[in-house]
Short mmCIF file of C-alpha atoms in Angstrom, two decimals:
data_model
loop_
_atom_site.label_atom_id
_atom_site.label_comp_id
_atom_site.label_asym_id
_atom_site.label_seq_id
_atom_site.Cartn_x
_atom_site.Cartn_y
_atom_site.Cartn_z
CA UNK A 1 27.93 -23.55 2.18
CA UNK A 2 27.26 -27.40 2.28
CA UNK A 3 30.10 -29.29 3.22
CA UNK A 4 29.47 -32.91 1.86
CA UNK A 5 31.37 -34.12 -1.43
CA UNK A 6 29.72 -33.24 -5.11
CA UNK A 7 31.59 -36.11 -7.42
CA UNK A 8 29.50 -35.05 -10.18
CA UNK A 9 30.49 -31.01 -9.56
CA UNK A 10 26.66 -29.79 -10.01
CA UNK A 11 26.69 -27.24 -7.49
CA UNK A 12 30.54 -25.84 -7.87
CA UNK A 13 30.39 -25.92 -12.38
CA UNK A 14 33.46 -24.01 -12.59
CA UNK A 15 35.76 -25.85 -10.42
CA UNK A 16 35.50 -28.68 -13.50
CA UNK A 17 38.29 -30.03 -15.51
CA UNK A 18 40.25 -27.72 -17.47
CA UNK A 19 40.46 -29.16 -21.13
CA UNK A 20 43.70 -29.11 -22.66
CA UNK A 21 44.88 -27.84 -26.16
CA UNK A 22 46.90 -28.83 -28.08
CA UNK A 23 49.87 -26.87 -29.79
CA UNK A 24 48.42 -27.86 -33.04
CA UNK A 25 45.28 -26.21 -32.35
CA UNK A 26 47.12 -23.15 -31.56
CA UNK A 27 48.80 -23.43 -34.72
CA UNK A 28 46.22 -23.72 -37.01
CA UNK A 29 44.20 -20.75 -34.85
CA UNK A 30 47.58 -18.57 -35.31
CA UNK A 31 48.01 -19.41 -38.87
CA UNK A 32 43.75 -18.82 -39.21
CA UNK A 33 44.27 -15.44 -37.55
CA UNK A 34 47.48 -14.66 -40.05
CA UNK A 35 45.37 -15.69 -43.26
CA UNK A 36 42.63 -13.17 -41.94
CA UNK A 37 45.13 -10.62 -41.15
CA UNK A 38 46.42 -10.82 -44.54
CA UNK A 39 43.10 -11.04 -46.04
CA UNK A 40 42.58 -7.50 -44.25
CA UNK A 41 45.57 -6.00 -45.81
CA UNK A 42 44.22 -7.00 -49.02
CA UNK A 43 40.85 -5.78 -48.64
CA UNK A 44 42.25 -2.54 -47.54
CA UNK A 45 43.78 -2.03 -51.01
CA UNK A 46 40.48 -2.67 -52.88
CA UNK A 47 37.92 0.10 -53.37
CA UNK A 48 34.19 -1.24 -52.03
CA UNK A 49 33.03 1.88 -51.74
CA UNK A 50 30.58 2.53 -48.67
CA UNK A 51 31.13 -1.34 -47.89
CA UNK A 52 34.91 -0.77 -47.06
CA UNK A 53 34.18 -0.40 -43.35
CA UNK A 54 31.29 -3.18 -43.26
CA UNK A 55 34.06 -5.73 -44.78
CA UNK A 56 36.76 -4.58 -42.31
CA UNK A 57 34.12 -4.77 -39.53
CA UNK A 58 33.01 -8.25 -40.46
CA UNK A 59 36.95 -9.38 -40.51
CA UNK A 60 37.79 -8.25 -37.36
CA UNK A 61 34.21 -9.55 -35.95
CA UNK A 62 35.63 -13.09 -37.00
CA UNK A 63 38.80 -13.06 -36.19
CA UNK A 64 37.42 -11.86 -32.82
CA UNK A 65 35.43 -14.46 -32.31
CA UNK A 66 38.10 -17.26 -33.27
CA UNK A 67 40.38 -15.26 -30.31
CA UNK A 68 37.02 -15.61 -28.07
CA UNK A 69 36.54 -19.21 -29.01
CA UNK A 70 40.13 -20.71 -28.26
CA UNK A 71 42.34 -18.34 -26.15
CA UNK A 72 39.75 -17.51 -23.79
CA UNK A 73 38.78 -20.74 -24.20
CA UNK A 74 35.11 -20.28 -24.23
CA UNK A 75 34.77 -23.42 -27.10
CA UNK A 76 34.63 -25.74 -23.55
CA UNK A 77 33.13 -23.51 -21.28
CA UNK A 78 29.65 -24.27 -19.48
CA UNK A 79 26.53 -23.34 -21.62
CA UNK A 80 26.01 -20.21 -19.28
CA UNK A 81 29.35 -18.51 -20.32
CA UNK A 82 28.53 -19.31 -23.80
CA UNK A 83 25.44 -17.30 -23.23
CA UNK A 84 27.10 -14.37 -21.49
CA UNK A 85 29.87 -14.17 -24.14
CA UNK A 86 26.99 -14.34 -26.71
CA UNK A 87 25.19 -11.67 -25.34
CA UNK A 88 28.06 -9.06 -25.16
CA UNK A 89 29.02 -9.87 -28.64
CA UNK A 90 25.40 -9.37 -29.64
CA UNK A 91 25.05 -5.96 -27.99
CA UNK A 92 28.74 -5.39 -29.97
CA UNK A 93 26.56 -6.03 -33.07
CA UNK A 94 23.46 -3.88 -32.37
CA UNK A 95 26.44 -0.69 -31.60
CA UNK A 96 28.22 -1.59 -34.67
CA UNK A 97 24.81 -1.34 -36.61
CA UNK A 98 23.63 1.45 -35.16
CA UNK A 99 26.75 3.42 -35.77
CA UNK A 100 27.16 2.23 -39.31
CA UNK A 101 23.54 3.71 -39.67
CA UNK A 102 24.20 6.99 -38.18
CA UNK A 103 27.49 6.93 -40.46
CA UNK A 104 25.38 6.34 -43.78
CA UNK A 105 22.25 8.21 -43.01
CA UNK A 106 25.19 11.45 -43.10
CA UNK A 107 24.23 14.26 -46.15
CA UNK A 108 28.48 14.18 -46.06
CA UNK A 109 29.37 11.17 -47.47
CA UNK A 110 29.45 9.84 -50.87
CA UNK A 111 25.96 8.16 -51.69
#
């Protein structure tokens, strides 16, 4: 550990600022995640067929990453955590794929 002063915070990143948010912003976020809520109710009621899960899937993966974005308030994070939260979402994806292909690829289903 060096003890001399870093004004510029290179060597300590996430002792930096914390950025503050407004209530507004958590408004329109709440009222975003509300919309998309109700946008799941009503997509529950419609018959996609084998696309039913893919569209709930795809709702939840947004609404996800709007919860990510500004509650966990990754939006003014460093590049690095941007990466690492990237990453697990990705490998989220690839799962989500793969299961969705073991789920079709089933003799049991409908198609």
């Amino acid at each position: 550990m060096s003890e001399y002063h870093d004004p510029s915070n290179v060597i300590n990143p996430e002792h930096a600022d914390h950025h503050i948010i407004t209530p507004v912003t958590y408004g329109i976020v709440f009222a975003t995640l509300l919309v998309f809520t109700g946008i799941t109710v009503g997509a529950a009621y419609i018959d996609l067929g084998i696309f039913n899960p893919v569209v709930a899937l795809a709702i939840a993966s947004f609404k996800a990453v709007v919860v990510i974005l500004f509650f966990m308030h990754v939006k003014y994070q460093s590049n690095l955590i941007k990466l690492t939260v990237a990453a697990g979402f990705f490998t989220f994806l690839v799962l989500i794929t793969m299961t969705m292909s073991d789920y079709i690829s089933r003799a049991w289903g409908l198609w």
